[in-house]
XYZ file of C-alpha atoms in Angstrom:
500
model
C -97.245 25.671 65.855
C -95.796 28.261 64.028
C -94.501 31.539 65.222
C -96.325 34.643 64.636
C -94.599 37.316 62.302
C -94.699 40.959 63.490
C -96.643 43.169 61.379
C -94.387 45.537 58.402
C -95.119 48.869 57.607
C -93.706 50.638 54.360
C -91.174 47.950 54.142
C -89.776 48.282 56.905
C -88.353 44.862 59.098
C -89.275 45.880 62.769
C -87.683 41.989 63.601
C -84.335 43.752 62.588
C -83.053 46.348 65.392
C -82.294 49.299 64.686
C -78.265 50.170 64.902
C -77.209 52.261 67.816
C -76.047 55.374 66.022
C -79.469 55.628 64.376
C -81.764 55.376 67.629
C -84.470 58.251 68.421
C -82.816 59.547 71.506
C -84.490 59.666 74.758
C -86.676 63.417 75.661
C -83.829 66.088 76.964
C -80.900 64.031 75.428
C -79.548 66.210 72.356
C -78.830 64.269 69.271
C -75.395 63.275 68.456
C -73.941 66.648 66.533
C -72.904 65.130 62.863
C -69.207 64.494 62.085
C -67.095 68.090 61.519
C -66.941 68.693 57.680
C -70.330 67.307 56.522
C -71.944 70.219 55.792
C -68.922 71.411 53.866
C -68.556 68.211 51.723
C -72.480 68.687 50.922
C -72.606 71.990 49.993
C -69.239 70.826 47.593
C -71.055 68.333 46.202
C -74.088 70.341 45.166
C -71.683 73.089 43.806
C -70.237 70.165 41.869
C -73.375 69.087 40.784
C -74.823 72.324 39.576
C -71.622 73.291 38.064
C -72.223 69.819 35.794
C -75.066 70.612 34.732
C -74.890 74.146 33.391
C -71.919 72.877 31.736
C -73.765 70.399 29.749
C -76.716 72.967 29.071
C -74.353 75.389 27.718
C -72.477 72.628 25.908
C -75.700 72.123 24.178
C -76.604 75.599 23.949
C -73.032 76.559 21.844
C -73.535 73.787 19.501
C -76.910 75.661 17.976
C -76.333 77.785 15.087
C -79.097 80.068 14.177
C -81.049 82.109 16.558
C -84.298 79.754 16.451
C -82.162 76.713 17.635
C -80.805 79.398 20.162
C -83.894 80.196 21.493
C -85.567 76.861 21.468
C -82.638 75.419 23.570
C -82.556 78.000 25.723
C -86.494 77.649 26.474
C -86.231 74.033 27.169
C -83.140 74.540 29.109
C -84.489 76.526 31.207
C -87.753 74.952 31.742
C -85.146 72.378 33.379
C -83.495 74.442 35.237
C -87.178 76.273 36.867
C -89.295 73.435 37.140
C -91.923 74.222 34.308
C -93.454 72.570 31.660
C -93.844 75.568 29.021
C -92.769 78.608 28.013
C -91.805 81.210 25.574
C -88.714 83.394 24.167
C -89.129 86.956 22.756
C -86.668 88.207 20.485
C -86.764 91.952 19.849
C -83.332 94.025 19.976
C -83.392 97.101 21.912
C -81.702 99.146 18.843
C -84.627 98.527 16.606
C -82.748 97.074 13.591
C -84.282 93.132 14.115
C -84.365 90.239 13.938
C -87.757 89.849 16.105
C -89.135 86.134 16.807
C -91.582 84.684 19.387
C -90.683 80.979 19.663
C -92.540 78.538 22.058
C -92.369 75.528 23.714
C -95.432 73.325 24.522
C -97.501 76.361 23.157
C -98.736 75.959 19.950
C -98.617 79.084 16.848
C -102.368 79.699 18.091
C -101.407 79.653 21.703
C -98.789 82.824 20.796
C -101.271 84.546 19.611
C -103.997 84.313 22.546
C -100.795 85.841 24.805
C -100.186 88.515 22.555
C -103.614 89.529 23.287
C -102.531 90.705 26.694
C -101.845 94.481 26.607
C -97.730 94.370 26.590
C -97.880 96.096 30.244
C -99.358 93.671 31.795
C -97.443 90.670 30.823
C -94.515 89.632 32.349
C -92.037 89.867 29.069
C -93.512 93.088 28.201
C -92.409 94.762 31.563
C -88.316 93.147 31.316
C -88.589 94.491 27.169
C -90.689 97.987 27.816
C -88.240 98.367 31.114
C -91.446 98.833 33.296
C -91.481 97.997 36.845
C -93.136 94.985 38.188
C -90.833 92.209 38.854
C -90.029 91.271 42.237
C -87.133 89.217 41.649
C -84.355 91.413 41.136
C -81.905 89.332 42.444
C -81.019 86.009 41.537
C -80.588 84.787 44.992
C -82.918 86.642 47.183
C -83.363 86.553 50.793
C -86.117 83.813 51.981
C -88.032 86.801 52.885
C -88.651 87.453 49.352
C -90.776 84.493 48.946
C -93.380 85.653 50.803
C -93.506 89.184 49.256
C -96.669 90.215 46.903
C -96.396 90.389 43.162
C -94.801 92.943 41.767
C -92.564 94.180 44.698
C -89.100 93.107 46.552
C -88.614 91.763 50.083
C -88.847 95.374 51.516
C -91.877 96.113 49.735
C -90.282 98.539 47.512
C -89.857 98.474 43.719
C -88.540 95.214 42.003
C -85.658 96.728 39.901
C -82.510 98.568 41.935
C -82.022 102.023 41.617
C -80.566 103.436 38.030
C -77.474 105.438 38.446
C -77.990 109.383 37.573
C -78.216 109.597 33.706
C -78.819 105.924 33.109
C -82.214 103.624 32.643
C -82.713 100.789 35.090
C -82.329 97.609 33.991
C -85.205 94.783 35.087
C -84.605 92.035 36.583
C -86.544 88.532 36.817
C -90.369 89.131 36.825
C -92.152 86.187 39.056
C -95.993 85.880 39.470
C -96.424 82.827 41.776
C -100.351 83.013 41.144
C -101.940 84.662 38.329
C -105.502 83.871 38.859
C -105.329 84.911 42.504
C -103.910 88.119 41.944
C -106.261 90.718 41.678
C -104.056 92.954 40.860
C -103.572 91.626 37.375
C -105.051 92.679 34.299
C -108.025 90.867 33.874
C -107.116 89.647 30.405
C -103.951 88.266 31.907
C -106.108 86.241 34.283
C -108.517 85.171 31.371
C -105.755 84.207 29.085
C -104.367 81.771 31.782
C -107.315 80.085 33.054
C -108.037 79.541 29.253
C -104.338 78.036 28.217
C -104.453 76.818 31.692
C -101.342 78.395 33.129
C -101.405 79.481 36.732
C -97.820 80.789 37.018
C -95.150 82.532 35.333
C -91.245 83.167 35.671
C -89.717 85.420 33.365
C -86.058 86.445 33.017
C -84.101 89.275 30.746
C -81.822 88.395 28.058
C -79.394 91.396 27.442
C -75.548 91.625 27.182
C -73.081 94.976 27.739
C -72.468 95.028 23.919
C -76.036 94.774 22.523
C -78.092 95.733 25.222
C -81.589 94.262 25.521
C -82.444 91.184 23.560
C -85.489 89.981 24.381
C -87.205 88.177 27.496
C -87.638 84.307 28.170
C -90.982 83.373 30.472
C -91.556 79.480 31.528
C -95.189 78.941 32.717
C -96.222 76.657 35.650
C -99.792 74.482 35.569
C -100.250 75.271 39.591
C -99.728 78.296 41.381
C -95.187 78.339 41.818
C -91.972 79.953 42.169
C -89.087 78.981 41.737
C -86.675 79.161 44.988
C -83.838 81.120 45.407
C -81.483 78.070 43.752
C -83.272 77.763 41.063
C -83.315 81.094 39.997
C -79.452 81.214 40.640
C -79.044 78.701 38.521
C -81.458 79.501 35.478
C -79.870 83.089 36.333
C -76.283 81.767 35.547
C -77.731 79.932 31.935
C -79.638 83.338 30.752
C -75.854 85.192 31.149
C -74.349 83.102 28.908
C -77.337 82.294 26.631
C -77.857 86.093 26.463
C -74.241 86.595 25.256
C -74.292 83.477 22.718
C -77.986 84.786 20.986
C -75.604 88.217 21.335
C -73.233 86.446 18.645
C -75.420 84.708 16.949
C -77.711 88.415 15.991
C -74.393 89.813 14.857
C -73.694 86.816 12.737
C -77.591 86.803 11.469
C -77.335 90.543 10.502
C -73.851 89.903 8.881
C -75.515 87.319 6.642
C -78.498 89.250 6.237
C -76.724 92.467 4.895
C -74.570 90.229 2.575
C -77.498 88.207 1.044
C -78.620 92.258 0.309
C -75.921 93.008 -1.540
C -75.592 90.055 -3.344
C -79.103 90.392 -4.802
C -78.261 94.271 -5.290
C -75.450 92.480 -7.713
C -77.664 90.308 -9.479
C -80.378 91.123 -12.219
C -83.423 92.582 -10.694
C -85.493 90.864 -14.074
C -84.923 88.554 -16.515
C -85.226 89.889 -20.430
C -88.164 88.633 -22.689
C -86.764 86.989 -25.948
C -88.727 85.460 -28.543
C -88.473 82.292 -28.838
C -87.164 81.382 -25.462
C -88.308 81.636 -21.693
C -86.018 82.148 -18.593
C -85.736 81.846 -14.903
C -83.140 82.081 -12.348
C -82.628 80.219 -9.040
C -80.009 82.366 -6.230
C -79.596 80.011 -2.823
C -77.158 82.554 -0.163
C -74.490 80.918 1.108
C -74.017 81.479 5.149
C -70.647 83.114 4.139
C -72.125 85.170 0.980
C -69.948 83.952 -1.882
C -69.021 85.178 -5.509
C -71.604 83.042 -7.551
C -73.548 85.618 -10.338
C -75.591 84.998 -13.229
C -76.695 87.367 -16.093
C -78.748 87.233 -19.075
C -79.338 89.982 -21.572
C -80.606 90.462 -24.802
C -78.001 91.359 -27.645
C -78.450 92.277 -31.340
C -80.545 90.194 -34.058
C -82.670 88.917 -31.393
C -79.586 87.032 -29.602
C -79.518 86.457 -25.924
C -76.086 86.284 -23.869
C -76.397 83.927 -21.065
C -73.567 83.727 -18.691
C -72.856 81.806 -14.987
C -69.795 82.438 -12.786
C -67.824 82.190 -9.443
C -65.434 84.678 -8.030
C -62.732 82.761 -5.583
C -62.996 83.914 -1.995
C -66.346 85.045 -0.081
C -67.324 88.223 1.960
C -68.137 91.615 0.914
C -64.527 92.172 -1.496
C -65.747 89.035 -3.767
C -69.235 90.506 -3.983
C -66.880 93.279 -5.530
C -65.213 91.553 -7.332
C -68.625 89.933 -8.787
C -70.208 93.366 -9.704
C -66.947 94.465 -11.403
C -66.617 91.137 -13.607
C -70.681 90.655 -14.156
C -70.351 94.393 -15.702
C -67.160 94.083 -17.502
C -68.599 90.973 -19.052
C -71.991 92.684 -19.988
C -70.026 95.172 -21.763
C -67.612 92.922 -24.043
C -70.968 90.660 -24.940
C -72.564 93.304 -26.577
C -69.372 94.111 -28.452
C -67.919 90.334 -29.393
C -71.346 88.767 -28.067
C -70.993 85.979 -31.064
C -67.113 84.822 -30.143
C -67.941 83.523 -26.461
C -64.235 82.727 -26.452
C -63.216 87.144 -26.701
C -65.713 87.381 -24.272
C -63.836 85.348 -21.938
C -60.486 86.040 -22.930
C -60.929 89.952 -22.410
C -62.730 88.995 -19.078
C -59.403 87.498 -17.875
C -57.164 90.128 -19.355
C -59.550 92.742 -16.899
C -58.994 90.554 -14.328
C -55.486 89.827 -14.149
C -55.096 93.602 -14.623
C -57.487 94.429 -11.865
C -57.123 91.944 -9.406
C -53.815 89.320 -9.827
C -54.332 87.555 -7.170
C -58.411 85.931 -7.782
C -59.146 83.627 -9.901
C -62.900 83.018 -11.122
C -64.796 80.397 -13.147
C -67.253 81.600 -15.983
C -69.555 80.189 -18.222
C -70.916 82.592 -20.912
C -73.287 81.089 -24.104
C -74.384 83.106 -27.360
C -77.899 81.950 -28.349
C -80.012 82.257 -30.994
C -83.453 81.092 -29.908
C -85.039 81.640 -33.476
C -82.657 78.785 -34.582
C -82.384 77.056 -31.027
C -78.792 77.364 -31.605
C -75.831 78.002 -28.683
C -72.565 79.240 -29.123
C -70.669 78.728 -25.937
C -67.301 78.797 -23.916
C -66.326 77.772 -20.305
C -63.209 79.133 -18.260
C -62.686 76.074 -15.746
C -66.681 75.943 -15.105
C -69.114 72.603 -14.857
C -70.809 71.927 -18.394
C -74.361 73.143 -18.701
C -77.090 70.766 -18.448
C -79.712 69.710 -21.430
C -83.048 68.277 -20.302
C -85.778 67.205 -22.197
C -88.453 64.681 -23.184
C -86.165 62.387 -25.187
C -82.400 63.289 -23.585
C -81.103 64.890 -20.640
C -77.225 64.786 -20.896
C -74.373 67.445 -20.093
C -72.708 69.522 -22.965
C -69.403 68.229 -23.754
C -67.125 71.195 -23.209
C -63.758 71.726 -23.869
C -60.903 71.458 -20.480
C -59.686 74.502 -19.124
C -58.220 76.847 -16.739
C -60.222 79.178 -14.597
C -59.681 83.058 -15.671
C -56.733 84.383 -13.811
C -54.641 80.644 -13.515
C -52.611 80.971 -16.461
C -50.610 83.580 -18.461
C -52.851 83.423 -21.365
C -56.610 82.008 -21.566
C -57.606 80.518 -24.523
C -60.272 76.887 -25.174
C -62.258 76.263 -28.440
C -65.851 76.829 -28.127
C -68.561 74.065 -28.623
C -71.949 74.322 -31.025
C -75.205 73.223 -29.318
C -78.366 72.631 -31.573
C -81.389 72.381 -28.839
C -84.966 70.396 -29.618
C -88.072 72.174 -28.939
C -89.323 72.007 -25.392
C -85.751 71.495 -24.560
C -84.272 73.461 -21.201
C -80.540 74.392 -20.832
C -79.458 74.517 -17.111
C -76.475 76.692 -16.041
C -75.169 76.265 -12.562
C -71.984 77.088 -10.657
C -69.680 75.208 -9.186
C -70.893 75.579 -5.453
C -73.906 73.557 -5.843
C -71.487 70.778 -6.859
C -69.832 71.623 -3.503
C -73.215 71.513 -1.706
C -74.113 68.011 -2.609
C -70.914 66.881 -1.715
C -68.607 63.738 -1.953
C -66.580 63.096 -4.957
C -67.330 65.387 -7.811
C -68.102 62.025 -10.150
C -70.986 61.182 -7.530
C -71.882 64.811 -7.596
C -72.300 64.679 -11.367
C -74.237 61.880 -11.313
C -76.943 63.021 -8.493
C -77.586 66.240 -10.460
C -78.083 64.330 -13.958
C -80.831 61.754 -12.214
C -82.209 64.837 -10.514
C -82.693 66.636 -13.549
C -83.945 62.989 -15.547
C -86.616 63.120 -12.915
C -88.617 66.363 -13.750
C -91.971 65.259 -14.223
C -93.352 65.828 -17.842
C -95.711 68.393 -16.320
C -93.313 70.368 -15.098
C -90.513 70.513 -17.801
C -92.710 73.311 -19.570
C -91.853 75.780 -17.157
C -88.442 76.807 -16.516
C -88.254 77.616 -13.295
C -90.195 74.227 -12.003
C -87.242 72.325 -13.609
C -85.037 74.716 -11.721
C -86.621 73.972 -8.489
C -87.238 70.288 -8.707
C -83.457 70.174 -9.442
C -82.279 71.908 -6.204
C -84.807 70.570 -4.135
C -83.431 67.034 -5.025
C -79.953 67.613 -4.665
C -79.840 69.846 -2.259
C -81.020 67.737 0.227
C -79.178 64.573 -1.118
C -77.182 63.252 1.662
C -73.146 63.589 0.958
C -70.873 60.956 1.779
C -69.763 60.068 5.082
C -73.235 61.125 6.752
C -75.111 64.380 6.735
C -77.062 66.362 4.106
C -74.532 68.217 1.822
C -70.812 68.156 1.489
C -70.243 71.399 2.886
C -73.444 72.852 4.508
C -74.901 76.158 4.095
C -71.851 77.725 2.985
C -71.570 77.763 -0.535
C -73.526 79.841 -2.669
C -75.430 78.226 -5.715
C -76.657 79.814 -8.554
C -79.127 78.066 -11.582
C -80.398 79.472 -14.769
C -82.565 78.202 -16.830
C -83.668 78.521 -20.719
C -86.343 76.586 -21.921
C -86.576 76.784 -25.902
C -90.124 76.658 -27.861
């Protein structure tokens, strides 16, 4: 006969006694008090643990390099960090001078839009970007009593955001609405936007630093009615200070490149020339730096055209300088010795050994006569211009030489180039060379097979060989992993002539 087992319940062994130090105590006996520094070594522990993880969120969050990576980081970050599933970021500088963005996460471009629909007021990021009142989170660790106060006000009932010192605007603080549709308060659009994106809460925090002020507003939405506790918003408190002060450096960066890529354009020629004979187009990429690559074309005497490529060493706003000083120097001595490339570029490096002793430059600059599809040109340490066409694409053998400004004297032969109908001459600097990356022999070699692979349709306009050609080998991967050999920092100019 066999011996009956004891029923289990939720896995539990009731055959197995329970240890001593574990039993329920008897009624009126107080439970054993827990051993002296437990509490401590928990609340350590925790501090540890949080302290871990907003290191490895900000880890992640310095490693982004524009503001959109910024922002989309910091969204799902933070979604972490509050316990939602979606959100949004709002980028709009208090000073007015950009760059604005709305990025999401789990909201679609169409899902944006229905928010924007909410009058500004009433939403949660307009109040933290308008400075309104309305949030009753002020402080990133509130009291538990402030869990249980309604919408739009503190623990004491009062307003959300402290009280501005005389002379100065109050800053808001963290905007919580633990139940949208429930609040009757709300705008009713607010409500109707909600129930239709089906979103029932929303936490939304400031982004703002001492230097810039106000940058914009981050808001995570819940699917049921939530808040997030007092730890929680400590926490996602702690990541919006430094996120707030990395999108900081990031906008000043941004509107460093943005003024430079400005002035680099101001530089360059606002319109190509219209020559008989031949057709033109022109291809500027900005390096993240903003380098000293220019191009020029411009019609000379007898129906000649001067076409002409070059690099300045060094980047920043004194080699965009630099640029405008040698582009216009070298406009002037083409029309005056337009049909000896090699004066052109030996009074080009006279100027700028005069001028400027310590920069070098490299400079291409080519005499053609479209009526006989004849070139003339010269290069001062510069890559060899390209030929493409139905029946050859090839480089032009040029002569070796310095770059202007390397040597006491500059001086190369030029070289003759008779061009085919329906043939296009490309002219590029050096720093898409440096773009693709690896050894300049492999370099070489990806922009040829780019350029042999134009389609036929496309080699009768100028500009769609130009832009097949980039798009190829600019995202050619470089040697040793990773598109490019030296990312976004080089500046790449292309010009194209396409002969009838």
């Amino acid at each position: 006969m066999s011996t009956p087992h004891l029923p289990k319940v939720a896995g539990i062994d009731p055959t197995v006694p329970s240890p001593t130090h574990t039993a329920t105590p008897l009624p009126g006996i107080p439970a054993a008090a827990s051993e002296p520094g437990t509490l401590i070594q928990d609340r350590l522990a925790g501090w540890v643990s949080d302290l871990t993880t907003l290191h490895e969120l900000t880890e992640r969050l310095a490693r982004t390099r524009t503001l959109d990576e910024a922002l989309r980081e910091l969204l799902s970050a933070g979604a972490g960090l509050v316990g939602a599933r979606r959100g949004m970021a709002v980028l709009e500088p208090a000073d007015g001078q950009g760059p604005t963005a709305t990025i999401g996460l789990g909201l679609a471009h169409a899902d944006l839009g229905t928010i924007e629909t909410v009058p500004r007021s009433a939403t949660p990021y307009g109040c933290i970007l308008d400075g309104l009142p309305g949030g009753p989170l002020p402080d990133p660790r509130p009291s538990p009593a402030d869990h249980h106060a309604p919408p739009g006000r503190g623990a004491e009932g009062g307003a959300a955001f402290p009280a501005a010192a005389p002379g100065t605007a109050a800053v808001p603080g963290a905007v919580a609405v633990p139940d949208i549709l429930g609040d009757e308060h709300l705008d009713p659009r607010h409500r109707e936007v909600a129930a239709r994106l089906g979103f029932a809460a929303s936490y939304a925090v400031p982004l703002s630093t001492e230097g810039n002020g106000r940058l914009g507003a981050a808001v995570w939405l819940y699917d049921e009615p939530a808040e997030p506790d007092g730890h929680r918003r400590h926490l996602v408190g702690l990541y919006g200070r430094y996120a707030s002060e990395h999108l900081g450096r990031l906008l000043e960066l941004e509107r460093g490149r943005a003024e430079i890529a400005t002035l680099t354009e101001e530089l360059l020629p606002t319109r190509l020339p219209r020559v008989p004979g031949v057709r033109l187009a022109a291809r500027h990429v900005t390096g993240a730096r903003g380098g000293g690559d220019w191009y020029d074309a411009l019609p000379l005497p007898e129906g000649a055209l001067g076409l002409a490529v070059g690099s300045v060493s060094g980047t920043g706003p004194s080699a965009l300088a630099a640029t405008g000083r040698l582009r216009a120097s070298l406009r002037a001595y083409a029309v005056m010795e337009g049909e000896d490339p090699v004066a052109v570029l030996s009074d080009l490096e006279l100027l700028l050994r005069l001028t400027e002793p310590a920069r070098s430059a490299t400079a291409l600059f080519a005499y053609a006569e479209p009526a006989r599809r004849r070139i003339v040109l010269a290069g001062a340490g510069h890559a060899p211009p390209l030929v493409v066409g139905d029946r050859r694409t090839e480089y032009v053998e040029t002569s070796l030489s310095a770059p202007l400004g390397m040597l006491a004297c500059w001086e190369a032969p030029s070289v003759d180039l008779d061009v085919r109908p329906g043939e296009t001459v490309l002219l590029y600097t050096d720093g898409l060379l440096r773009r693709i990356g690896g050894p300049v022999d492999r370099a070489f070699v990806l922009l040829h097979a780019a350029a042999a692979s134009v389609p036929r349709v496309d080699r009768a306009d100028p500009g769609a060989v130009a832009d097949h050609v980039l798009r190829l080998v600019l995202g050619a991967p470089a040697e040793g992993g990773g598109p490019g050999g030296r990312g976004d920092d080089e500046d790449v100019v292309m010009l194209a002539a396409r002969f009838d």
